[in-house]
mmCIF file of C-alpha atoms in Angstrom:
data_model
loop_
_atom_site.group_PDB
_atom_site.id
_atom_site.type_symbol
_atom_site.label_atom_id
_atom_site.label_comp_id
_atom_site.label_asym_id
_atom_site.label_seq_id
_atom_site.Cartn_x
_atom_site.Cartn_y
_atom_site.Cartn_z
ATOM 1 C CA MET A 1 109.160 122.900 110.292
ATOM 2 C CA ALA A 2 109.107 124.781 107.015
ATOM 3 C CA GLN A 3 108.203 128.377 106.139
ATOM 4 C CA ILE A 4 105.725 128.709 103.284
ATOM 5 C CA ALA A 5 106.180 131.870 101.196
ATOM 6 C CA LEU A 6 102.970 133.113 99.587
ATOM 7 C CA THR A 7 103.115 133.862 95.857
ATOM 8 C CA SER A 8 100.520 135.224 93.464
ATOM 9 C CA SER A 9 99.779 131.733 92.159
ATOM 10 C CA ALA A 10 98.609 128.606 93.993
ATOM 11 C CA THR A 11 101.435 127.107 96.032
ATOM 12 C CA PRO A 12 101.653 123.339 96.743
ATOM 13 C CA VAL A 13 102.666 122.417 100.280
ATOM 14 C CA SER A 14 103.595 118.866 101.326
ATOM 15 C CA PHE A 15 102.116 117.950 104.692
ATOM 16 C CA LYS A 16 101.329 115.185 107.135
ATOM 17 C CA GLY A 17 97.864 115.372 108.603
ATOM 18 C CA GLY A 18 94.869 117.194 107.216
ATOM 19 C CA ALA A 19 93.076 120.534 106.983
ATOM 20 C CA LYS A 20 89.583 121.915 106.627
ATOM 21 C CA ARG A 21 88.669 121.981 102.949
ATOM 22 C CA GLY A 22 87.876 125.487 101.790
ATOM 23 C CA ALA A 23 88.848 127.211 105.042
ATOM 24 C CA LYS A 24 89.587 130.927 104.563
ATOM 25 C CA LEU A 25 92.591 132.557 106.194
ATOM 26 C CA SER A 26 92.879 136.301 106.752
ATOM 27 C CA SER A 27 96.045 138.349 107.060
ATOM 28 C CA ASN A 28 96.619 142.106 107.115
ATOM 29 C CA THR A 29 96.997 142.341 103.362
ATOM 30 C CA SER A 30 95.364 139.352 101.712
ATOM 31 C CA ARG A 31 92.935 136.468 101.991
ATOM 32 C CA LEU A 32 93.805 132.879 101.256
ATOM 33 C CA ARG A 33 91.696 129.912 100.333
ATOM 34 C CA VAL A 34 92.824 126.459 101.461
ATOM 35 C CA SER A 35 92.068 123.303 99.509
ATOM 36 C CA ARG A 36 93.464 119.797 99.524
ATOM 37 C CA ILE A 37 94.595 117.867 96.458
ATOM 38 C CA GLY A 38 96.117 114.426 97.065
ATOM 39 C CA THR A 39 98.787 114.874 99.707
ATOM 40 C CA ASN A 40 99.154 118.628 99.138
ATOM 41 C CA ILE A 41 97.508 121.679 100.649
ATOM 42 C CA TRP A 42 97.098 124.475 98.108
ATOM 43 C CA LEU A 43 97.256 128.079 99.287
ATOM 44 C CA SER A 44 95.627 130.364 96.758
ATOM 45 C CA ASN A 45 95.903 134.161 97.026
ATOM 46 C CA LYS A 46 92.408 135.562 96.530
ATOM 47 C CA SER A 47 93.261 139.263 96.775
ATOM 48 C CA GLY A 48 95.325 139.567 93.644
ATOM 49 C CA GLY A 49 98.930 139.786 94.768
ATOM 50 C CA SER A 50 100.307 139.142 98.166
ATOM 51 C CA GLY A 51 103.587 140.813 97.531
ATOM 52 C CA SER A 52 102.114 144.270 97.987
ATOM 53 C CA GLY A 53 102.283 146.104 101.234
ATOM 54 C CA SER A 54 104.550 144.477 103.764
ATOM 55 C CA GLY A 55 106.004 141.871 101.405
ATOM 56 C CA SER A 56 105.318 138.143 101.096
ATOM 57 C CA LYS A 57 103.459 136.400 103.835
ATOM 58 C CA GLY A 58 104.232 132.908 105.072
ATOM 59 C CA PHE A 59 101.370 130.650 106.128
ATOM 60 C CA GLY A 60 101.372 127.094 107.428
ATOM 61 C CA LEU A 61 98.816 124.398 108.125
ATOM 62 C CA VAL A 62 99.017 121.207 110.091
ATOM 63 C CA GLY A 63 96.787 118.350 111.182
ATOM 64 C CA SER A 64 93.030 118.354 111.757
ATOM 65 C CA ASP A 65 91.668 121.906 111.957
ATOM 66 C CA ARG A 66 94.402 123.847 113.744
ATOM 67 C CA ILE A 67 96.891 126.330 112.307
ATOM 68 C CA TYR A 68 100.123 126.663 114.239
ATOM 69 C CA ARG A 69 101.721 130.041 114.870
ATOM 70 C CA GLY A 70 105.285 129.140 115.769
ATOM 71 C CA ASN A 71 105.384 128.063 119.408
ATOM 72 C CA ARG A 72 102.851 130.622 120.604
ATOM 73 C CA GLY A 73 99.642 128.644 120.194
ATOM 74 C CA VAL A 74 97.114 127.935 117.504
ATOM 75 C CA VAL A 75 94.481 129.671 115.487
ATOM 76 C CA LYS A 76 91.500 127.351 115.213
ATOM 77 C CA VAL A 77 89.431 127.146 112.039
ATOM 78 C CA SER A 78 85.741 127.448 112.858
ATOM 79 C CA ASP A 79 82.887 127.279 110.330
ATOM 80 C CA GLY A 80 85.309 127.702 107.470
ATOM 81 C CA GLN A 81 86.818 130.872 108.949
ATOM 82 C CA ALA A 82 90.105 131.510 110.717
ATOM 83 C CA ALA A 83 90.956 134.317 113.096
ATOM 84 C CA PRO A 84 92.914 137.238 111.529
ATOM 85 C CA LEU A 85 96.627 136.574 111.360
ATOM 86 C CA SER A 86 98.846 139.606 111.803
ATOM 87 C CA ASP A 87 102.360 138.177 112.044
ATOM 88 C CA SER A 88 104.664 138.501 109.061
ATOM 89 C CA TYR A 89 105.544 134.786 109.036
ATOM 90 C CA PHE A 90 103.838 131.692 110.293
ATOM 91 C CA TRP A 91 105.346 128.255 110.511
ATOM 92 C CA ALA A 92 103.810 124.929 109.629
ATOM 93 C CA ALA A 93 104.612 122.025 111.879
ATOM 94 C CA ALA A 94 105.499 119.101 109.664
ATOM 95 C CA ASN A 95 104.197 116.523 112.079
ATOM 96 C CA LYS A 96 100.638 115.922 113.125
ATOM 97 C CA ALA A 97 101.864 114.463 116.390
ATOM 98 C CA ASN A 98 102.669 118.017 117.525
ATOM 99 C CA SER A 99 98.985 118.911 117.391
ATOM 100 C CA GLU A 100 96.483 118.031 120.077
ATOM 101 C CA PRO A 101 93.269 116.959 118.343
ATOM 102 C CA SER A 102 90.050 117.425 120.230
ATOM 103 C CA ASP A 103 88.612 114.443 122.093
ATOM 104 C CA ARG A 104 85.385 115.201 120.290
ATOM 105 C CA ASP A 105 86.991 114.648 116.891
ATOM 106 C CA PRO A 106 85.170 111.568 115.497
ATOM 107 C CA SER A 107 88.020 110.772 113.077
ATOM 108 C CA THR A 108 90.389 110.215 116.010
ATOM 109 C CA LYS A 109 87.992 107.773 117.633
ATOM 110 C CA MET A 110 87.441 105.980 114.323
ATOM 111 C CA LYS A 111 91.183 105.555 113.823
ATOM 112 C CA GLY A 112 91.548 104.147 117.337
ATOM 113 C CA THR A 113 88.661 101.727 116.771
ATOM 114 C CA SER A 114 90.091 100.695 113.392
ATOM 115 C CA ARG A 115 93.495 100.043 114.976
ATOM 116 C CA PHE A 116 92.004 97.782 117.652
ATOM 117 C CA PHE A 117 89.897 96.014 115.023
ATOM 118 C CA THR A 118 92.990 95.288 112.899
ATOM 119 C CA ILE A 119 94.901 94.029 115.949
ATOM 120 C CA GLY A 120 91.965 91.759 116.769
ATOM 121 C CA LEU A 121 91.910 90.417 113.198
ATOM 122 C CA VAL A 122 95.626 89.640 113.274
ATOM 123 C CA ALA A 123 95.237 87.903 116.647
ATOM 124 C CA ALA A 124 92.327 85.845 115.270
ATOM 125 C CA TRP A 125 94.358 84.992 112.153
ATOM 126 C CA TYR A 126 97.324 83.836 114.222
ATOM 127 C CA SER A 127 95.119 81.894 116.647
ATOM 128 C CA SER A 128 93.158 80.072 113.925
ATOM 129 C CA ASN A 129 96.274 79.268 111.847
ATOM 130 C CA ILE A 130 98.346 77.991 114.740
ATOM 131 C CA GLY A 131 95.320 76.394 116.403
ATOM 132 C CA VAL A 132 94.332 74.251 113.431
ATOM 133 C CA LEU A 133 97.955 73.224 112.881
ATOM 134 C CA LEU A 134 98.442 72.132 116.496
ATOM 135 C CA LEU A 135 95.056 70.405 116.677
ATOM 136 C CA ASN A 136 95.803 68.509 113.448
ATOM 137 C CA LYS A 137 99.080 67.364 114.983
ATOM 138 C CA TYR A 138 97.358 66.337 118.208
ATOM 139 C CA LEU A 139 94.621 64.355 116.446
ATOM 140 C CA LEU A 140 96.850 62.640 113.879
ATOM 141 C CA SER A 141 99.813 61.914 116.140
ATOM 142 C CA ASN A 142 99.096 62.176 119.858
ATOM 143 C CA TYR A 143 95.402 61.210 119.923
ATOM 144 C CA GLY A 144 95.892 58.414 117.421
ATOM 145 C CA PHE A 145 93.299 59.445 114.815
ATOM 146 C CA LYS A 146 95.277 58.214 111.811
ATOM 147 C CA TYR A 147 92.959 59.324 109.012
ATOM 148 C CA PRO A 148 94.330 62.486 107.361
ATOM 149 C CA ILE A 149 92.174 62.226 104.217
ATOM 150 C CA PHE A 150 88.964 61.970 106.265
ATOM 151 C CA LEU A 151 90.139 64.857 108.458
ATOM 152 C CA THR A 152 90.757 66.996 105.361
ATOM 153 C CA MET A 153 87.305 66.071 104.026
ATOM 154 C CA CYS A 154 85.782 67.281 107.319
ATOM 155 C CA HIS A 155 87.657 70.567 106.842
ATOM 156 C CA MET A 156 86.368 70.989 103.288
ATOM 157 C CA THR A 157 82.798 70.141 104.309
ATOM 158 C CA ALA A 158 82.882 72.834 106.993
ATOM 159 C CA CYS A 159 84.405 75.305 104.518
ATOM 160 C CA SER A 160 81.605 74.568 102.033
ATOM 161 C CA LEU A 161 78.811 75.131 104.549
ATOM 162 C CA LEU A 162 80.299 78.121 106.366
ATOM 163 C CA SER A 163 81.358 79.824 103.109
ATOM 164 C CA TYR A 164 77.772 79.633 101.876
ATOM 165 C CA VAL A 165 76.465 81.047 105.159
ATOM 166 C CA ALA A 166 79.019 83.902 105.118
ATOM 167 C CA ILE A 167 78.392 84.886 101.485
ATOM 168 C CA ALA A 168 74.752 83.981 100.739
ATOM 169 C CA TRP A 169 73.192 84.764 104.128
ATOM 170 C CA MET A 170 75.511 87.158 105.954
ATOM 171 C CA LYS A 171 76.554 89.021 102.755
ATOM 172 C CA MET A 172 80.156 89.413 103.962
ATOM 173 C CA VAL A 173 81.240 89.737 100.331
ATOM 174 C CA PRO A 174 79.188 89.877 97.110
ATOM 175 C CA MET A 175 78.603 86.458 95.595
ATOM 176 C CA GLN A 176 80.478 85.915 92.310
ATOM 177 C CA THR A 177 79.120 83.350 89.883
ATOM 178 C CA ILE A 178 80.928 80.850 87.656
ATOM 179 C CA ARG A 179 80.394 82.160 84.150
ATOM 180 C CA SER A 180 81.416 79.224 81.965
ATOM 181 C CA ARG A 181 82.151 75.530 81.934
ATOM 182 C CA VAL A 182 85.790 76.315 81.202
ATOM 183 C CA GLN A 183 86.014 78.425 84.367
ATOM 184 C CA PHE A 184 84.441 75.569 86.352
ATOM 185 C CA PHE A 185 87.060 73.085 85.123
ATOM 186 C CA LYS A 186 89.817 75.544 85.975
ATOM 187 C CA ILE A 187 88.493 75.827 89.534
ATOM 188 C CA ALA A 188 88.209 72.022 89.706
ATOM 189 C CA ALA A 189 91.878 71.708 88.712
ATOM 190 C CA LEU A 190 92.862 74.171 91.435
ATOM 191 C CA SER A 191 90.724 72.255 93.921
ATOM 192 C CA LEU A 192 92.499 68.993 93.096
ATOM 193 C CA VAL A 193 95.946 70.523 93.652
ATOM 194 C CA PHE A 194 94.627 72.163 96.827
ATOM 195 C CA CYS A 195 93.422 68.764 98.102
ATOM 196 C CA VAL A 196 96.826 67.214 97.482
ATOM 197 C CA SER A 197 98.623 69.997 99.348
ATOM 198 C CA VAL A 198 96.322 69.828 102.403
ATOM 199 C CA VAL A 199 96.169 66.018 102.581
ATOM 200 C CA PHE A 200 99.943 65.646 102.205
ATOM 201 C CA GLY A 201 100.490 68.355 104.801
ATOM 202 C CA ASN A 202 98.251 66.503 107.265
ATOM 203 C CA ILE A 203 99.954 63.174 106.518
ATOM 204 C CA SER A 204 103.354 64.715 107.214
ATOM 205 C CA LEU A 205 102.155 65.796 110.674
ATOM 206 C CA ARG A 206 101.818 62.128 111.622
ATOM 207 C CA PHE A 207 105.558 61.651 111.190
ATOM 208 C CA LEU A 208 107.167 65.059 111.729
ATOM 209 C CA PRO A 209 107.073 67.592 114.578
ATOM 210 C CA VAL A 210 105.324 70.880 113.840
ATOM 211 C CA SER A 211 108.616 72.788 114.079
ATOM 212 C CA PHE A 212 110.229 70.784 111.264
ATOM 213 C CA ASN A 213 106.992 70.816 109.266
ATOM 214 C CA GLN A 214 106.998 74.627 109.381
ATOM 215 C CA ALA A 215 110.668 74.789 108.396
ATOM 216 C CA ILE A 216 109.935 72.787 105.237
ATOM 217 C CA GLY A 217 106.784 74.819 104.567
ATOM 218 C CA ALA A 218 108.851 78.012 104.607
ATOM 219 C CA THR A 219 110.472 76.914 101.321
ATOM 220 C CA THR A 220 107.255 77.691 99.410
ATOM 221 C CA PRO A 221 108.867 80.726 97.656
ATOM 222 C CA PHE A 222 111.529 78.411 96.175
ATOM 223 C CA PHE A 223 108.932 76.129 94.568
ATOM 224 C CA THR A 224 106.842 79.122 93.485
ATOM 225 C CA ALA A 225 109.841 80.578 91.609
ATOM 226 C CA VAL A 226 110.589 77.193 90.012
ATOM 227 C CA PHE A 227 107.000 76.582 88.828
ATOM 228 C CA ALA A 228 106.611 80.176 87.646
ATOM 229 C CA TYR A 229 109.717 79.785 85.479
ATOM 230 C CA ILE A 230 108.716 76.345 84.115
ATOM 231 C CA MET A 231 105.072 77.182 83.380
ATOM 232 C CA THR A 232 105.241 80.846 82.366
ATOM 233 C CA LEU A 233 108.939 81.329 81.541
ATOM 234 C CA LYS A 234 108.811 84.239 83.955
ATOM 235 C CA ARG A 235 112.282 85.220 85.105
ATOM 236 C CA GLU A 236 112.929 87.071 88.305
ATOM 237 C CA ALA A 237 115.850 89.416 88.950
ATOM 238 C CA TRP A 238 119.089 87.584 89.722
ATOM 239 C CA LEU A 239 119.042 88.937 93.276
ATOM 240 C CA THR A 240 115.680 87.243 93.876
ATOM 241 C CA TYR A 241 117.157 83.861 92.933
ATOM 242 C CA VAL A 242 120.183 84.493 95.154
ATOM 243 C CA THR A 243 117.908 84.978 98.176
ATOM 244 C CA LEU A 244 116.490 81.473 97.608
ATOM 245 C CA ILE A 245 119.890 79.931 98.407
ATOM 246 C CA PRO A 246 119.571 80.452 102.193
ATOM 247 C CA VAL A 247 115.935 79.254 102.004
ATOM 248 C CA VAL A 248 116.988 75.845 100.684
ATOM 249 C CA THR A 249 120.272 75.682 102.597
ATOM 250 C CA GLY A 250 118.452 76.315 105.877
ATOM 251 C CA VAL A 251 116.123 73.340 105.341
ATOM 252 C CA ILE A 252 119.077 71.096 104.478
ATOM 253 C CA ILE A 253 120.819 72.138 107.704
ATOM 254 C CA ALA A 254 117.603 71.733 109.709
ATOM 255 C CA SER A 255 117.080 68.245 108.241
ATOM 256 C CA GLY A 256 120.552 67.155 109.282
ATOM 257 C CA GLY A 257 120.012 68.435 112.812
ATOM 258 C CA GLU A 258 116.413 67.233 113.303
ATOM 259 C CA PRO A 259 116.232 64.615 116.094
ATOM 260 C CA SER A 260 112.795 63.397 114.901
ATOM 261 C CA PHE A 261 113.650 63.200 111.186
ATOM 262 C CA HIS A 262 111.472 60.759 109.227
ATOM 263 C CA LEU A 263 112.263 60.242 105.542
ATOM 264 C CA PHE A 264 108.718 59.443 104.390
ATOM 265 C CA GLY A 265 107.294 62.354 106.380
ATOM 266 C CA PHE A 266 109.974 64.648 104.932
ATOM 267 C CA ILE A 267 109.174 63.636 101.325
ATOM 268 C CA ILE A 268 105.429 64.036 101.862
ATOM 269 C CA CYS A 269 105.916 67.458 103.484
ATOM 270 C CA VAL A 270 108.098 68.635 100.575
ATOM 271 C CA ALA A 271 105.402 67.402 98.166
ATOM 272 C CA ALA A 272 102.739 69.318 100.134
ATOM 273 C CA THR A 273 104.839 72.488 99.975
ATOM 274 C CA ALA A 274 105.400 72.071 96.242
ATOM 275 C CA ALA A 275 101.656 71.506 95.676
ATOM 276 C CA ARG A 276 100.862 74.682 97.631
ATOM 277 C CA ALA A 277 103.230 76.655 95.395
ATOM 278 C CA LEU A 278 101.826 74.989 92.270
ATOM 279 C CA LYS A 279 98.277 76.039 93.247
ATOM 280 C CA SER A 280 99.446 79.641 93.646
ATOM 281 C CA VAL A 281 101.060 79.694 90.190
ATOM 282 C CA LEU A 282 98.132 77.867 88.548
ATOM 283 C CA GLN A 283 95.668 80.290 90.068
ATOM 284 C CA GLY A 284 97.564 83.188 88.520
ATOM 285 C CA ILE A 285 97.511 81.470 85.129
ATOM 286 C CA LEU A 286 94.000 79.951 85.030
ATOM 287 C CA LEU A 287 92.071 82.821 86.622
ATOM 288 C CA SER A 288 94.029 85.687 85.091
ATOM 289 C CA SER A 289 91.287 87.310 82.995
ATOM 290 C CA GLU A 290 89.135 89.964 84.656
ATOM 291 C CA GLY A 291 85.944 88.013 83.984
ATOM 292 C CA GLU A 292 87.246 84.884 85.743
ATOM 293 C CA LYS A 293 88.945 86.391 88.788
ATOM 294 C CA LEU A 294 87.374 85.453 92.112
ATOM 295 C CA ASN A 295 88.192 86.804 95.552
ATOM 296 C CA SER A 296 89.493 84.213 98.013
ATOM 297 C CA MET A 297 86.124 83.858 99.795
ATOM 298 C CA ASN A 298 84.221 83.046 96.595
ATOM 299 C CA LEU A 299 87.017 80.816 95.345
ATOM 300 C CA LEU A 300 86.788 78.784 98.568
ATOM 301 C CA LEU A 301 82.988 78.627 98.173
ATOM 302 C CA TYR A 302 83.421 76.780 94.874
ATOM 303 C CA MET A 303 86.647 74.879 95.581
ATOM 304 C CA ALA A 304 85.568 73.327 98.900
ATOM 305 C CA PRO A 305 82.559 71.307 97.597
ATOM 306 C CA ILE A 306 84.613 70.094 94.641
ATOM 307 C CA ALA A 307 87.326 69.048 97.109
ATOM 308 C CA VAL A 308 84.748 67.017 99.070
ATOM 309 C CA VAL A 309 83.809 65.214 95.842
ATOM 310 C CA PHE A 310 87.492 64.335 95.297
ATOM 311 C CA LEU A 311 88.159 63.352 98.914
ATOM 312 C CA LEU A 312 85.076 61.224 99.611
ATOM 313 C CA PRO A 313 86.015 58.295 97.324
ATOM 314 C CA ALA A 314 89.676 58.659 98.335
ATOM 315 C CA THR A 315 88.923 58.294 102.046
ATOM 316 C CA LEU A 316 86.481 55.399 101.475
ATOM 317 C CA ILE A 317 89.043 53.494 99.404
ATOM 318 C CA MET A 318 92.300 54.369 101.188
ATOM 319 C CA GLU A 319 90.962 54.680 104.751
ATOM 320 C CA GLU A 320 88.653 51.683 104.892
ATOM 321 C CA ASN A 321 85.705 51.853 107.316
ATOM 322 C CA VAL A 322 86.844 55.260 108.603
ATOM 323 C CA VAL A 323 83.260 56.346 109.375
ATOM 324 C CA GLY A 324 82.581 53.205 111.428
ATOM 325 C CA ILE A 325 85.873 53.584 113.283
ATOM 326 C CA THR A 326 85.131 57.245 114.041
ATOM 327 C CA LEU A 327 81.669 56.355 115.393
ATOM 328 C CA ALA A 328 83.211 53.606 117.542
ATOM 329 C CA LEU A 329 85.733 56.111 118.905
ATOM 330 C CA ALA A 330 82.896 58.523 119.639
ATOM 331 C CA ARG A 331 81.088 55.897 121.723
ATOM 332 C CA ASP A 332 84.183 55.490 123.869
ATOM 333 C CA ASP A 333 85.181 59.148 123.922
ATOM 334 C CA HIS A 334 82.660 61.853 122.988
ATOM 335 C CA LYS A 335 85.469 64.404 122.793
ATOM 336 C CA ILE A 336 86.528 63.153 119.350
ATOM 337 C CA ILE A 337 83.312 64.548 117.852
ATOM 338 C CA TRP A 338 83.906 67.949 119.430
ATOM 339 C CA TYR A 339 87.563 67.851 118.324
ATOM 340 C CA LEU A 340 86.515 67.204 114.708
ATOM 341 C CA LEU A 341 83.757 69.851 114.739
ATOM 342 C CA PHE A 342 85.980 72.496 116.310
ATOM 343 C CA ASN A 343 88.949 71.635 114.096
ATOM 344 C CA SER A 344 86.826 71.768 110.938
ATOM 345 C CA SER A 345 85.298 75.120 111.896
ATOM 346 C CA LEU A 346 88.748 76.442 112.711
ATOM 347 C CA ALA A 347 89.925 75.397 109.237
ATOM 348 C CA TYR A 348 87.293 77.693 107.750
ATOM 349 C CA PHE A 349 88.222 80.583 110.022
ATOM 350 C CA VAL A 350 91.827 80.287 108.816
ATOM 351 C CA ASN A 351 90.570 81.233 105.341
ATOM 352 C CA LEU A 352 88.140 83.856 106.623
ATOM 353 C CA THR A 353 90.674 85.672 108.805
ATOM 354 C CA ASN A 354 93.304 85.458 106.056
ATOM 355 C CA PHE A 355 90.877 87.238 103.706
ATOM 356 C CA LEU A 356 90.017 89.905 106.286
ATOM 357 C CA VAL A 357 93.639 90.552 107.281
ATOM 358 C CA THR A 358 94.558 90.878 103.591
ATOM 359 C CA LYS A 359 91.697 93.357 103.159
ATOM 360 C CA HIS A 360 92.540 95.516 106.183
ATOM 361 C CA THR A 361 96.350 95.596 106.009
ATOM 362 C CA SER A 362 98.965 96.317 103.364
ATOM 363 C CA ALA A 363 100.774 93.655 101.351
ATOM 364 C CA LEU A 364 104.016 94.441 103.199
ATOM 365 C CA THR A 365 102.333 94.043 106.598
ATOM 366 C CA LEU A 366 100.873 90.729 105.458
ATOM 367 C CA GLN A 367 104.312 89.460 104.419
ATOM 368 C CA VAL A 368 105.856 90.417 107.751
ATOM 369 C CA LEU A 369 102.989 88.855 109.702
ATOM 370 C CA GLY A 370 103.152 85.698 107.594
ATOM 371 C CA ASN A 371 106.870 85.265 108.197
ATOM 372 C CA ALA A 372 106.446 85.806 111.926
ATOM 373 C CA LYS A 373 103.487 83.403 112.115
ATOM 374 C CA GLY A 374 105.617 80.388 111.257
ATOM 375 C CA ALA A 375 108.139 81.261 113.947
ATOM 376 C CA VAL A 376 105.359 81.699 116.545
ATOM 377 C CA ALA A 377 103.887 78.315 115.554
ATOM 378 C CA VAL A 378 107.284 76.660 116.036
ATOM 379 C CA VAL A 379 107.751 78.130 119.517
ATOM 380 C CA VAL A 380 104.196 77.291 120.637
ATOM 381 C CA SER A 381 104.409 73.719 119.313
ATOM 382 C CA ILE A 382 107.706 73.080 121.122
ATOM 383 C CA LEU A 383 106.194 74.390 124.359
ATOM 384 C CA ILE A 384 103.066 72.208 123.988
ATOM 385 C CA PHE A 385 104.398 68.952 122.531
ATOM 386 C CA ARG A 386 107.870 69.109 124.107
ATOM 387 C CA ASN A 387 109.436 67.664 120.966
ATOM 388 C CA PRO A 388 113.242 67.614 121.095
ATOM 389 C CA VAL A 389 115.042 70.296 119.090
ATOM 390 C CA SER A 390 118.699 70.799 118.321
ATOM 391 C CA VAL A 391 120.740 73.948 117.974
ATOM 392 C CA THR A 392 121.602 72.910 114.408
ATOM 393 C CA GLY A 393 117.921 72.472 113.565
ATOM 394 C CA MET A 394 116.967 75.884 114.954
ATOM 395 C CA LEU A 395 119.872 77.562 113.150
ATOM 396 C CA GLY A 396 118.752 75.934 109.901
ATOM 397 C CA TYR A 397 115.164 77.101 110.396
ATOM 398 C CA SER A 398 116.358 80.626 111.264
ATOM 399 C CA LEU A 399 118.423 80.703 108.063
ATOM 400 C CA THR A 400 115.365 79.652 106.043
ATOM 401 C CA VAL A 401 113.190 82.350 107.594
ATOM 402 C CA MET A 402 115.899 84.943 106.942
ATOM 403 C CA GLY A 403 116.040 83.810 103.317
ATOM 404 C CA VAL A 404 112.255 84.146 102.998
ATOM 405 C CA ILE A 405 112.416 87.708 104.366
ATOM 406 C CA LEU A 406 115.210 88.600 101.917
ATOM 407 C CA TYR A 407 113.219 87.001 99.091
ATOM 408 C CA SER A 408 110.160 89.108 99.937
ATOM 409 C CA GLU A 409 112.298 92.246 100.017
ATOM 410 C CA ALA A 410 113.954 91.398 96.692
ATOM 411 C CA LYS A 411 110.565 90.756 95.076
ATOM 412 C CA LYS A 412 109.268 94.072 96.342
ATOM 413 C CA ARG A 413 112.263 95.982 94.956
ATOM 414 C CA SER A 414 112.105 94.276 91.570
ATOM 415 C CA LYS A 415 108.522 95.475 91.005
#
């Protein structure tokens, strides 16, 4: 707690919590007006000198609409007025937790609702991310549906349709338009790189367990730093580059200790991770001007249909008769249709929940949640698929995750 000495001029007071704007406080010798500017409460002497009479008066405010008087109770502000205060000094509690806000206070209920809403969003984000990853693995490896390009095209088709519904019909975000042919070609370039990253990631799941796939995927910051330096000559602080050493070292250790290591799958997964980082850097370069920036929902709205255009000829050429084979599978097992529909819808909800979580949490919270998500996916996949793991592999993955956390912290401090 801190005593606030009244002076003849307005006095700034740091606080946690809030106060009634414009509430008037009365003492034996003066009247005060309370206002809030930023994170300060200003106490202004309205009687022209508080030092007269019995000397300076100390006043304190805390939380909501209550004024604490030491440990002897509160004086409640009502209709902009406070009860007369006769003590020589009052003390402000520096913590809102010490107050007991009324159950009828709508702001308290709103905060509680908002907290549960954010928790629900994070749970949906985790569920959709991990769900689509595990279902991709099941379809491409366990179920025997060996058509990753066609599967990715199904994802992009669902993203195209559901993005349009969310933006044009449901008005979840304002629709942003493409303003020039140059902007269109920039988005097309991003879409091509995006296709490569998703297709390669799905191909790698045919050959690698999810746990090892996630370990390699955690090296994205390394490739992002490399591409940023090559393409923009942007140099990070030396400490940032040092934190990338455990990121790469961890994957090397995990590779050596991976019982299910597959060289082709490893190369494809590294390529997918590099493509993901390249898209991130390219997006910062190509859509850097204010007139060309798109939020992630609108960017997906335009990228997904372009991706379908890229993927359709690729799947017809490289995965011959994939539509006929899928229909034949459906005649024998109707579940494949439901798997593809659910998986494709889930792929869209990954993007939707990522956008919403980004909107409703801080950047730091998003980083922490993102780092934890990979670890949760590894644990869940091992429990479901029972793939063998080694102590060396888990130590390597842990080292990589630790490096990613240190990298995030170093980036934050360098800004």
